[in-house]
Amino acid sequence: LKRQMVIEFPEERLPEICSIKRKLQALEGVKIYMEPQQIRYPGFFLDMLQRKVVVEGKEVVLTAREFDVLAVMARHPGRVYTYEQICGILYGETDVRKETYNNIYCLIGSLRKKLVRRLQDSGYLHTVHGVGYRFEIN
């Protein structure tokens, strides 16, 4: 059995509560995103609206999936994303089968090649063995 919670409030607050309820109902189904539309690090620029990436002044052409993964990872540098999380970003599921794992591996490899900065640099995407990948600004 579900218990319903009863909240008592002073009757004089009823108009205020009804006003808040109407505002919430008007917002129902509306998503409010507080994420940045642009991400900037030294030598790195990512624009969410134009789906554009620039590394050291040169625009980098990415596939839709490459951009989606990079956009999520670039928002949180240093955070490790597991194979399951990346699979969720790409396919909306967390069941990592061998074929899916290989797709992620190839996608990250392709991103690494496209995001090369300088030859001596290790790049932006780092492997966390047995876990996944991390985006880092060196």
mmCIF file of N, CA and C in Angstrom:
data_model
loop_
_atom_site.group_PDB
_atom_site.id
_atom_site.type_symbol
_atom_site.label_atom_id
_atom_site.label_comp_id
_atom_site.label_asym_id
_atom_site.label_seq_id
_atom_site.Cartn_x
_atom_site.Cartn_y
_atom_site.Cartn_z
ATOM 1 N N LEU A 1 0.828 -1.188 0.000
ATOM 2 C CA LEU A 1 0.000 0.000 0.000
ATOM 3 C C LEU A 1 0.867 1.244 0.000
ATOM 4 N N LYS A 2 0.497 2.173 -0.843
ATOM 5 C CA LYS A 2 1.216 3.443 -0.870
ATOM 6 C C LYS A 2 0.575 4.387 0.121
ATOM 7 N N ARG A 3 1.407 5.103 0.842
ATOM 8 C CA ARG A 3 0.909 6.097 1.774
ATOM 9 C C ARG A 3 0.985 7.457 1.111
ATOM 10 N N GLN A 4 -0.077 8.199 1.223
ATOM 11 C CA GLN A 4 -0.054 9.558 0.726
ATOM 12 C C GLN A 4 0.316 10.485 1.864
ATOM 13 N N MET A 5 1.181 11.424 1.513
ATOM 14 C CA MET A 5 1.623 12.367 2.520
ATOM 15 C C MET A 5 0.681 13.576 2.504
ATOM 16 N N VAL A 6 0.235 13.989 3.657
ATOM 17 C CA VAL A 6 -0.645 15.138 3.766
ATOM 18 C C VAL A 6 0.152 16.294 4.341
ATOM 19 N N ILE A 7 0.142 17.391 3.615
ATOM 20 C CA ILE A 7 0.862 18.578 4.072
ATOM 21 C C ILE A 7 -0.167 19.632 4.446
ATOM 22 N N GLU A 8 -0.054 20.114 5.652
ATOM 23 C CA GLU A 8 -0.960 21.168 6.104
ATOM 24 C C GLU A 8 -0.254 22.505 5.975
ATOM 25 N N PHE A 9 -1.011 23.523 5.579
ATOM 26 C CA PHE A 9 -0.448 24.854 5.424
ATOM 27 C C PHE A 9 -1.517 25.880 5.780
ATOM 28 N N PRO A 10 -1.065 27.083 6.151
ATOM 29 C CA PRO A 10 -2.035 28.124 6.495
ATOM 30 C C PRO A 10 -2.891 28.493 5.290
ATOM 31 N N GLU A 11 -4.165 28.700 5.500
ATOM 32 C CA GLU A 11 -5.105 28.997 4.419
ATOM 33 C C GLU A 11 -4.755 30.272 3.661
ATOM 34 N N GLU A 12 -4.138 31.243 4.312
ATOM 35 C CA GLU A 12 -3.781 32.493 3.644
ATOM 36 C C GLU A 12 -2.680 32.302 2.591
ATOM 37 N N ARG A 13 -1.996 31.171 2.618
ATOM 38 C CA ARG A 13 -0.949 30.884 1.629
ATOM 39 C C ARG A 13 -1.492 30.162 0.403
ATOM 40 N N LEU A 14 -2.781 29.829 0.409
ATOM 41 C CA LEU A 14 -3.400 29.091 -0.686
ATOM 42 C C LEU A 14 -3.225 29.776 -2.045
ATOM 43 N N PRO A 15 -3.451 31.087 -2.195
ATOM 44 C CA PRO A 15 -3.244 31.727 -3.506
ATOM 45 C C PRO A 15 -1.800 31.605 -3.999
ATOM 46 N N GLU A 16 -0.843 31.738 -3.104
ATOM 47 C CA GLU A 16 0.576 31.615 -3.475
ATOM 48 C C GLU A 16 0.890 30.194 -3.945
ATOM 49 N N ILE A 17 0.374 29.215 -3.241
ATOM 50 C CA ILE A 17 0.622 27.816 -3.592
ATOM 51 C C ILE A 17 -0.036 27.487 -4.937
ATOM 52 N N CYS A 18 -1.235 27.977 -5.162
ATOM 53 C CA CYS A 18 -1.912 27.747 -6.447
ATOM 54 C C CYS A 18 -1.145 28.389 -7.599
ATOM 55 N N SER A 19 -0.592 29.562 -7.353
ATOM 56 C CA SER A 19 0.211 30.244 -8.371
ATOM 57 C C SER A 19 1.447 29.430 -8.722
ATOM 58 N N ILE A 20 2.119 28.915 -7.724
ATOM 59 C CA ILE A 20 3.308 28.079 -7.946
ATOM 60 C C ILE A 20 2.919 26.815 -8.705
ATOM 61 N N LYS A 21 1.791 26.216 -8.323
ATOM 62 C CA LYS A 21 1.326 25.003 -9.004
ATOM 63 C C LYS A 21 1.058 25.275 -10.480
ATOM 64 N N ARG A 22 0.415 26.396 -10.803
ATOM 65 C CA ARG A 22 0.143 26.740 -12.201
ATOM 66 C C ARG A 22 1.442 26.935 -12.988
ATOM 67 N N LYS A 23 2.427 27.585 -12.365
ATOM 68 C CA LYS A 23 3.713 27.809 -13.033
ATOM 69 C C LYS A 23 4.418 26.480 -13.307
ATOM 70 N N LEU A 24 4.375 25.577 -12.348
ATOM 71 C CA LEU A 24 4.997 24.266 -12.540
ATOM 72 C C LEU A 24 4.295 23.478 -13.635
ATOM 73 N N GLN A 25 2.970 23.549 -13.680
ATOM 74 C CA GLN A 25 2.226 22.848 -14.723
ATOM 75 C C GLN A 25 2.552 23.421 -16.100
ATOM 76 N N ALA A 26 2.765 24.741 -16.179
ATOM 77 C CA ALA A 26 3.118 25.372 -17.447
ATOM 78 C C ALA A 26 4.494 24.923 -17.913
ATOM 79 N N LEU A 27 5.380 24.630 -16.963
ATOM 80 C CA LEU A 27 6.734 24.200 -17.311
ATOM 81 C C LEU A 27 6.838 22.698 -17.549
ATOM 82 N N GLU A 28 5.774 21.957 -17.262
ATOM 83 C CA GLU A 28 5.824 20.510 -17.397
ATOM 84 C C GLU A 28 6.226 20.120 -18.814
ATOM 85 N N GLY A 29 7.200 19.273 -18.928
ATOM 86 C CA GLY A 29 7.670 18.827 -20.235
ATOM 87 C C GLY A 29 8.736 19.723 -20.834
ATOM 88 N N VAL A 30 9.000 20.855 -20.204
ATOM 89 C CA VAL A 30 10.026 21.762 -20.717
ATOM 90 C C VAL A 30 11.339 21.420 -20.022
ATOM 91 N N LYS A 31 12.384 21.176 -20.810
ATOM 92 C CA LYS A 31 13.694 20.866 -20.242
ATOM 93 C C LYS A 31 14.525 22.138 -20.204
ATOM 94 N N ILE A 32 15.118 22.384 -19.066
ATOM 95 C CA ILE A 32 15.986 23.546 -18.914
ATOM 96 C C ILE A 32 17.407 23.032 -18.764
ATOM 97 N N TYR A 33 18.266 23.389 -19.704
ATOM 98 C CA TYR A 33 19.644 22.939 -19.676
ATOM 99 C C TYR A 33 20.534 24.038 -19.127
ATOM 100 N N MET A 34 21.343 23.685 -18.171
ATOM 101 C CA MET A 34 22.277 24.621 -17.584
ATOM 102 C C MET A 34 23.700 24.343 -18.061
ATOM 103 N N GLU A 35 23.836 23.529 -19.086
ATOM 104 C CA GLU A 35 25.155 23.178 -19.582
ATOM 105 C C GLU A 35 25.686 24.302 -20.463
ATOM 106 N N PRO A 36 26.991 24.466 -20.478
ATOM 107 C CA PRO A 36 27.564 25.523 -21.321
ATOM 108 C C PRO A 36 27.390 25.204 -22.805
ATOM 109 N N GLN A 37 27.215 26.250 -23.602
ATOM 110 C CA GLN A 37 27.080 26.073 -25.041
ATOM 111 C C GLN A 37 28.447 26.042 -25.721
ATOM 112 N N GLN A 38 29.470 26.525 -25.005
ATOM 113 C CA GLN A 38 30.837 26.501 -25.532
ATOM 114 C C GLN A 38 31.779 26.047 -24.417
ATOM 115 N N ILE A 39 32.791 25.306 -24.818
ATOM 116 C CA ILE A 39 33.818 24.858 -23.878
ATOM 117 C C ILE A 39 35.151 25.338 -24.421
ATOM 118 N N ARG A 40 35.910 26.026 -23.582
ATOM 119 C CA ARG A 40 37.220 26.549 -23.984
ATOM 120 C C ARG A 40 38.291 26.122 -22.980
ATOM 121 N N TYR A 41 39.358 25.587 -23.531
ATOM 122 C CA TYR A 41 40.572 25.294 -22.778
ATOM 123 C C TYR A 41 41.713 25.834 -23.621
ATOM 124 N N PRO A 42 42.895 25.994 -23.054
ATOM 125 C CA PRO A 42 44.020 26.474 -23.882
ATOM 126 C C PRO A 42 44.212 25.572 -25.106
ATOM 127 N N GLY A 43 44.085 26.151 -26.301
ATOM 128 C CA GLY A 43 44.273 25.404 -27.542
ATOM 129 C C GLY A 43 43.100 24.543 -27.952
ATOM 130 N N PHE A 44 41.991 24.590 -27.217
ATOM 131 C CA PHE A 44 40.838 23.724 -27.490
ATOM 132 C C PHE A 44 39.555 24.530 -27.377
ATOM 133 N N PHE A 45 38.679 24.399 -28.384
ATOM 134 C CA PHE A 45 37.397 25.089 -28.370
ATOM 135 C C PHE A 45 36.336 24.155 -28.922
ATOM 136 N N LEU A 46 35.199 24.057 -28.221
ATOM 137 C CA LEU A 46 34.109 23.206 -28.652
ATOM 138 C C LEU A 46 32.816 24.020 -28.561
ATOM 139 N N ASP A 47 32.067 24.101 -29.653
ATOM 140 C CA ASP A 47 30.810 24.836 -29.705
ATOM 141 C C ASP A 47 29.671 23.837 -29.871
ATOM 142 N N MET A 48 28.806 23.753 -28.853
ATOM 143 C CA MET A 48 27.717 22.771 -28.868
ATOM 144 C C MET A 48 26.685 23.071 -29.950
ATOM 145 N N LEU A 49 26.347 24.343 -30.131
ATOM 146 C CA LEU A 49 25.283 24.698 -31.071
ATOM 147 C C LEU A 49 25.696 24.487 -32.519
ATOM 148 N N GLN A 50 26.944 24.825 -32.849
ATOM 149 C CA GLN A 50 27.433 24.653 -34.220
ATOM 150 C C GLN A 50 28.074 23.286 -34.434
ATOM 151 N N ARG A 51 28.202 22.513 -33.331
ATOM 152 C CA ARG A 51 28.862 21.202 -33.374
ATOM 153 C C ARG A 51 30.228 21.332 -34.043
ATOM 154 N N LYS A 52 31.001 22.259 -33.515
ATOM 155 C CA LYS A 52 32.296 22.620 -34.096
ATOM 156 C C LYS A 52 33.394 22.435 -33.042
ATOM 157 N N VAL A 53 34.522 21.877 -33.487
ATOM 158 C CA VAL A 53 35.681 21.691 -32.612
ATOM 159 C C VAL A 53 36.891 22.322 -33.285
ATOM 160 N N VAL A 54 37.650 23.104 -32.522
ATOM 161 C CA VAL A 54 38.864 23.736 -33.029
ATOM 162 C C VAL A 54 40.002 23.378 -32.077
ATOM 163 N N VAL A 55 41.072 22.824 -32.640
ATOM 164 C CA VAL A 55 42.259 22.469 -31.859
ATOM 165 C C VAL A 55 43.430 23.271 -32.409
ATOM 166 N N GLU A 56 44.027 24.079 -31.545
ATOM 167 C CA GLU A 56 45.152 24.933 -31.901
ATOM 168 C C GLU A 56 44.894 25.715 -33.192
ATOM 169 N N GLY A 57 43.700 26.323 -33.263
ATOM 170 C CA GLY A 57 43.365 27.188 -34.384
ATOM 171 C C GLY A 57 42.876 26.489 -35.634
ATOM 172 N N LYS A 58 42.841 25.159 -35.635
ATOM 173 C CA LYS A 58 42.388 24.418 -36.820
ATOM 174 C C LYS A 58 41.089 23.686 -36.509
ATOM 175 N N GLU A 59 40.105 23.872 -37.394
ATOM 176 C CA GLU A 59 38.835 23.178 -37.193
ATOM 177 C C GLU A 59 39.011 21.690 -37.465
ATOM 178 N N VAL A 60 38.424 20.888 -36.606
ATOM 179 C CA VAL A 60 38.504 19.435 -36.712
ATOM 180 C C VAL A 60 37.124 18.908 -37.097
ATOM 181 N N VAL A 61 37.057 18.139 -38.172
ATOM 182 C CA VAL A 61 35.791 17.576 -38.629
ATOM 183 C C VAL A 61 35.571 16.238 -37.928
ATOM 184 N N LEU A 62 34.437 16.148 -37.216
ATOM 185 C CA LEU A 62 34.112 14.936 -36.471
ATOM 186 C C LEU A 62 32.795 14.359 -36.972
ATOM 187 N N THR A 63 32.644 13.038 -36.796
ATOM 188 C CA THR A 63 31.348 12.414 -37.055
ATOM 189 C C THR A 63 30.400 12.815 -35.920
ATOM 190 N N ALA A 64 29.123 12.565 -36.106
ATOM 191 C CA ALA A 64 28.136 12.901 -35.077
ATOM 192 C C ALA A 64 28.431 12.162 -33.768
ATOM 193 N N ARG A 65 28.774 10.903 -33.859
ATOM 194 C CA ARG A 65 29.063 10.112 -32.645
ATOM 195 C C ARG A 65 30.349 10.571 -31.974
ATOM 196 N N GLU A 66 31.359 10.878 -32.755
ATOM 197 C CA GLU A 66 32.609 11.383 -32.182
ATOM 198 C C GLU A 66 32.341 12.680 -31.424
ATOM 199 N N PHE A 67 31.566 13.575 -32.034
ATOM 200 C CA PHE A 67 31.267 14.846 -31.383
ATOM 201 C C PHE A 67 30.490 14.619 -30.087
ATOM 202 N N ASP A 68 29.505 13.742 -30.110
ATOM 203 C CA ASP A 68 28.685 13.493 -28.921
ATOM 204 C C ASP A 68 29.529 12.997 -27.753
ATOM 205 N N VAL A 69 30.413 12.062 -28.014
ATOM 206 C CA VAL A 69 31.266 11.537 -26.945
ATOM 207 C C VAL A 69 32.225 12.619 -26.450
ATOM 208 N N LEU A 70 32.856 13.328 -27.364
ATOM 209 C CA LEU A 70 33.803 14.370 -26.988
ATOM 210 C C LEU A 70 33.110 15.475 -26.185
ATOM 211 N N ALA A 71 31.914 15.873 -26.592
ATOM 212 C CA ALA A 71 31.195 16.939 -25.898
ATOM 213 C C ALA A 71 30.915 16.568 -24.446
ATOM 214 N N VAL A 72 30.508 15.334 -24.215
ATOM 215 C CA VAL A 72 30.231 14.894 -22.844
ATOM 216 C C VAL A 72 31.523 14.846 -22.028
ATOM 217 N N MET A 73 32.566 14.258 -22.595
ATOM 218 C CA MET A 73 33.822 14.104 -21.856
ATOM 219 C C MET A 73 34.509 15.449 -21.598
ATOM 220 N N ALA A 74 34.415 16.377 -22.552
ATOM 221 C CA ALA A 74 35.086 17.673 -22.405
ATOM 222 C C ALA A 74 34.437 18.533 -21.325
ATOM 223 N N ARG A 75 33.174 18.274 -21.021
ATOM 224 C CA ARG A 75 32.500 19.020 -19.949
ATOM 225 C C ARG A 75 33.104 18.722 -18.588
ATOM 226 N N HIS A 76 33.696 17.544 -18.443
ATOM 227 C CA HIS A 76 34.215 17.109 -17.138
ATOM 228 C C HIS A 76 35.630 16.553 -17.286
ATOM 229 N N PRO A 77 36.623 17.416 -17.555
ATOM 230 C CA PRO A 77 37.991 16.905 -17.709
ATOM 231 C C PRO A 77 38.459 16.204 -16.437
ATOM 232 N N GLY A 78 39.160 15.111 -16.643
ATOM 233 C CA GLY A 78 39.680 14.342 -15.512
ATOM 234 C C GLY A 78 38.755 13.222 -15.064
ATOM 235 N N ARG A 79 37.486 13.302 -15.420
ATOM 236 C CA ARG A 79 36.530 12.264 -15.030
ATOM 237 C C ARG A 79 36.697 11.053 -15.932
ATOM 238 N N VAL A 80 36.676 9.878 -15.340
ATOM 239 C CA VAL A 80 36.799 8.640 -16.105
ATOM 240 C C VAL A 80 35.409 8.200 -16.562
ATOM 241 N N TYR A 81 35.285 7.940 -17.866
ATOM 242 C CA TYR A 81 34.043 7.412 -18.433
ATOM 243 C C TYR A 81 34.258 5.945 -18.755
ATOM 244 N N THR A 82 33.410 5.100 -18.196
ATOM 245 C CA THR A 82 33.519 3.662 -18.429
ATOM 246 C C THR A 82 32.996 3.333 -19.831
ATOM 247 N N TYR A 83 33.298 2.127 -20.274
ATOM 248 C CA TYR A 83 32.797 1.663 -21.565
ATOM 249 C C TYR A 83 31.262 1.694 -21.564
ATOM 250 N N GLU A 84 30.665 1.319 -20.420
ATOM 251 C CA GLU A 84 29.214 1.314 -20.304
ATOM 252 C C GLU A 84 28.634 2.722 -20.450
ATOM 253 N N GLN A 85 29.294 3.710 -19.838
ATOM 254 C CA GLN A 85 28.817 5.090 -19.936
ATOM 255 C C GLN A 85 28.927 5.610 -21.371
ATOM 256 N N ILE A 86 30.028 5.305 -22.023
ATOM 257 C CA ILE A 86 30.204 5.741 -23.414
ATOM 258 C C ILE A 86 29.175 5.043 -24.298
ATOM 259 N N CYS A 87 28.914 3.782 -24.028
ATOM 260 C CA CYS A 87 27.890 3.041 -24.771
ATOM 261 C C CYS A 87 26.526 3.702 -24.568
ATOM 262 N N GLY A 88 26.252 4.161 -23.363
ATOM 263 C CA GLY A 88 25.009 4.867 -23.077
ATOM 264 C C GLY A 88 24.902 6.171 -23.851
ATOM 265 N N ILE A 89 26.007 6.900 -23.967
ATOM 266 C CA ILE A 89 26.038 8.153 -24.724
ATOM 267 C C ILE A 89 25.737 7.881 -26.195
ATOM 268 N N LEU A 90 26.353 6.847 -26.727
ATOM 269 C CA LEU A 90 26.233 6.554 -28.158
ATOM 270 C C LEU A 90 24.935 5.862 -28.545
ATOM 271 N N TYR A 91 24.542 4.873 -27.767
ATOM 272 C CA TYR A 91 23.446 4.005 -28.179
ATOM 273 C C TYR A 91 22.253 4.028 -27.225
ATOM 274 N N GLY A 92 22.384 4.735 -26.118
ATOM 275 C CA GLY A 92 21.294 4.777 -25.156
ATOM 276 C C GLY A 92 21.145 3.503 -24.346
ATOM 277 N N GLU A 93 22.147 2.675 -24.363
ATOM 278 C CA GLU A 93 22.109 1.432 -23.597
ATOM 279 C C GLU A 93 23.452 1.217 -22.930
ATOM 280 N N THR A 94 23.471 0.376 -21.905
ATOM 281 C CA THR A 94 24.718 0.141 -21.184
ATOM 282 C C THR A 94 25.199 -1.304 -21.303
ATOM 283 N N ASP A 95 24.596 -2.048 -22.211
ATOM 284 C CA ASP A 95 25.005 -3.430 -22.439
ATOM 285 C C ASP A 95 26.172 -3.435 -23.421
ATOM 286 N N VAL A 96 27.381 -3.623 -22.894
ATOM 287 C CA VAL A 96 28.569 -3.565 -23.744
ATOM 288 C C VAL A 96 28.899 -4.971 -24.233
ATOM 289 N N ARG A 97 28.531 -5.231 -25.477
ATOM 290 C CA ARG A 97 28.884 -6.496 -26.111
ATOM 291 C C ARG A 97 30.232 -6.322 -26.795
ATOM 292 N N LYS A 98 30.821 -7.404 -27.246
ATOM 293 C CA LYS A 98 32.131 -7.335 -27.880
ATOM 294 C C LYS A 98 32.117 -6.395 -29.081
ATOM 295 N N GLU A 99 31.064 -6.471 -29.886
ATOM 296 C CA GLU A 99 30.953 -5.611 -31.065
ATOM 297 C C GLU A 99 30.897 -4.134 -30.646
ATOM 298 N N THR A 100 30.135 -3.836 -29.597
ATOM 299 C CA THR A 100 30.008 -2.465 -29.109
ATOM 300 C C THR A 100 31.333 -1.972 -28.548
ATOM 301 N N TYR A 101 32.010 -2.830 -27.797
ATOM 302 C CA TYR A 101 33.317 -2.488 -27.244
ATOM 303 C C TYR A 101 34.277 -2.126 -28.374
ATOM 304 N N ASN A 102 34.279 -2.919 -29.446
ATOM 305 C CA ASN A 102 35.158 -2.645 -30.584
ATOM 306 C C ASN A 102 34.804 -1.311 -31.247
ATOM 307 N N ASN A 103 33.503 -1.013 -31.352
ATOM 308 C CA ASN A 103 33.071 0.272 -31.919
ATOM 309 C C ASN A 103 33.595 1.445 -31.088
ATOM 310 N N ILE A 104 33.503 1.319 -29.774
ATOM 311 C CA ILE A 104 33.978 2.381 -28.880
ATOM 312 C C ILE A 104 35.488 2.530 -29.014
ATOM 313 N N TYR A 105 36.184 1.406 -29.035
ATOM 314 C CA TYR A 105 37.643 1.420 -29.180
ATOM 315 C C TYR A 105 38.046 2.139 -30.474
ATOM 316 N N CYS A 106 37.372 1.824 -31.581
ATOM 317 C CA CYS A 106 37.678 2.455 -32.873
ATOM 318 C C CYS A 106 37.324 3.941 -32.856
ATOM 319 N N LEU A 107 36.199 4.283 -32.235
ATOM 320 C CA LEU A 107 35.777 5.679 -32.169
ATOM 321 C C LEU A 107 36.784 6.519 -31.390
ATOM 322 N N ILE A 108 37.245 6.015 -30.257
ATOM 323 C CA ILE A 108 38.230 6.739 -29.453
ATOM 324 C C ILE A 108 39.539 6.866 -30.228
ATOM 325 N N GLY A 109 39.942 5.799 -30.925
ATOM 326 C CA GLY A 109 41.161 5.856 -31.739
ATOM 327 C C GLY A 109 41.064 6.912 -32.821
ATOM 328 N N SER A 110 39.916 6.986 -33.471
ATOM 329 C CA SER A 110 39.694 7.989 -34.509
ATOM 330 C C SER A 110 39.724 9.397 -33.925
ATOM 331 N N LEU A 111 39.086 9.578 -32.770
ATOM 332 C CA LEU A 111 39.108 10.888 -32.097
ATOM 333 C C LEU A 111 40.534 11.302 -31.744
ATOM 334 N N ARG A 112 41.309 10.360 -31.234
ATOM 335 C CA ARG A 112 42.700 10.672 -30.874
ATOM 336 C C ARG A 112 43.479 11.187 -32.078
ATOM 337 N N LYS A 113 43.313 10.527 -33.216
ATOM 338 C CA LYS A 113 44.028 10.947 -34.428
ATOM 339 C C LYS A 113 43.604 12.350 -34.849
ATOM 340 N N LYS A 114 42.317 12.633 -34.752
ATOM 341 C CA LYS A 114 41.799 13.925 -35.189
ATOM 342 C C LYS A 114 42.137 15.057 -34.221
ATOM 343 N N LEU A 115 42.355 14.741 -32.955
ATOM 344 C CA LEU A 115 42.599 15.769 -31.942
ATOM 345 C C LEU A 115 44.077 15.969 -31.625
ATOM 346 N N VAL A 116 44.950 15.530 -32.506
ATOM 347 C CA VAL A 116 46.394 15.662 -32.279
ATOM 348 C C VAL A 116 46.765 17.134 -32.176
ATOM 349 N N ARG A 117 47.563 17.444 -31.175
ATOM 350 C CA ARG A 117 48.033 18.819 -31.007
ATOM 351 C C ARG A 117 49.468 18.909 -31.527
ATOM 352 N N ARG A 118 50.391 18.524 -30.709
ATOM 353 C CA ARG A 118 51.806 18.526 -31.105
ATOM 354 C C ARG A 118 52.322 17.094 -31.046
ATOM 355 N N LEU A 119 53.354 16.810 -31.808
ATOM 356 C CA LEU A 119 53.858 15.428 -31.861
ATOM 357 C C LEU A 119 54.281 14.899 -30.496
ATOM 358 N N GLN A 120 54.870 15.754 -29.670
ATOM 359 C CA GLN A 120 55.350 15.279 -28.372
ATOM 360 C C GLN A 120 54.231 15.203 -27.331
ATOM 361 N N ASP A 121 53.054 15.696 -27.678
ATOM 362 C CA ASP A 121 51.938 15.738 -26.756
ATOM 363 C C ASP A 121 51.215 14.396 -26.725
ATOM 364 N N SER A 122 50.711 14.030 -25.551
ATOM 365 C CA SER A 122 49.991 12.763 -25.422
ATOM 366 C C SER A 122 48.532 12.872 -25.841
ATOM 367 N N GLY A 123 48.051 14.076 -26.143
ATOM 368 C CA GLY A 123 46.678 14.241 -26.617
ATOM 369 C C GLY A 123 45.694 14.492 -25.485
ATOM 370 N N TYR A 124 44.430 14.508 -25.843
ATOM 371 C CA TYR A 124 43.368 14.815 -24.885
ATOM 372 C C TYR A 124 42.736 13.582 -24.261
ATOM 373 N N LEU A 125 42.693 12.473 -24.989
ATOM 374 C CA LEU A 125 42.004 11.274 -24.519
ATOM 375 C C LEU A 125 42.995 10.253 -23.996
ATOM 376 N N HIS A 126 42.801 9.855 -22.747
ATOM 377 C CA HIS A 126 43.716 8.925 -22.096
ATOM 378 C C HIS A 126 42.968 7.659 -21.685
ATOM 379 N N THR A 127 43.622 6.532 -21.857
ATOM 380 C CA THR A 127 43.049 5.249 -21.482
ATOM 381 C C THR A 127 43.227 5.010 -19.998
ATOM 382 N N VAL A 128 42.171 4.554 -19.357
ATOM 383 C CA VAL A 128 42.257 4.060 -17.982
ATOM 384 C C VAL A 128 42.032 2.564 -18.114
ATOM 385 N N HIS A 129 43.127 1.807 -18.092
ATOM 386 C CA HIS A 129 43.100 0.381 -18.426
ATOM 387 C C HIS A 129 42.062 -0.394 -17.625
ATOM 388 N N GLY A 130 41.265 -1.159 -18.368
ATOM 389 C CA GLY A 130 40.242 -1.995 -17.765
ATOM 390 C C GLY A 130 38.991 -1.249 -17.329
ATOM 391 N N VAL A 131 38.979 0.078 -17.520
ATOM 392 C CA VAL A 131 37.833 0.869 -17.062
ATOM 393 C C VAL A 131 37.199 1.652 -18.200
ATOM 394 N N GLY A 132 37.995 2.513 -18.861
ATOM 395 C CA GLY A 132 37.445 3.356 -19.916
ATOM 396 C C GLY A 132 38.426 4.435 -20.335
ATOM 397 N N TYR A 133 37.916 5.665 -20.457
ATOM 398 C CA TYR A 133 38.733 6.767 -20.974
ATOM 399 C C TYR A 133 38.480 8.048 -20.177
ATOM 400 N N ARG A 134 39.480 8.948 -20.252
ATOM 401 C CA ARG A 134 39.406 10.217 -19.553
ATOM 402 C C ARG A 134 39.853 11.321 -20.505
ATOM 403 N N PHE A 135 39.163 12.475 -20.484
ATOM 404 C CA PHE A 135 39.548 13.659 -21.241
ATOM 405 C C PHE A 135 40.381 14.528 -20.315
ATOM 406 N N GLU A 136 41.583 14.915 -20.766
ATOM 407 C CA GLU A 136 42.459 15.739 -19.942
ATOM 408 C C GLU A 136 43.064 16.865 -20.756
ATOM 409 N N ILE A 137 43.237 17.997 -20.107
ATOM 410 C CA ILE A 137 43.948 19.133 -20.682
ATOM 411 C C ILE A 137 45.296 19.158 -19.988
ATOM 412 N N ASN A 138 46.345 18.945 -20.756
ATOM 413 C CA ASN A 138 47.704 18.934 -20.170
ATOM 414 C C ASN A 138 48.247 20.326 -20.051
#
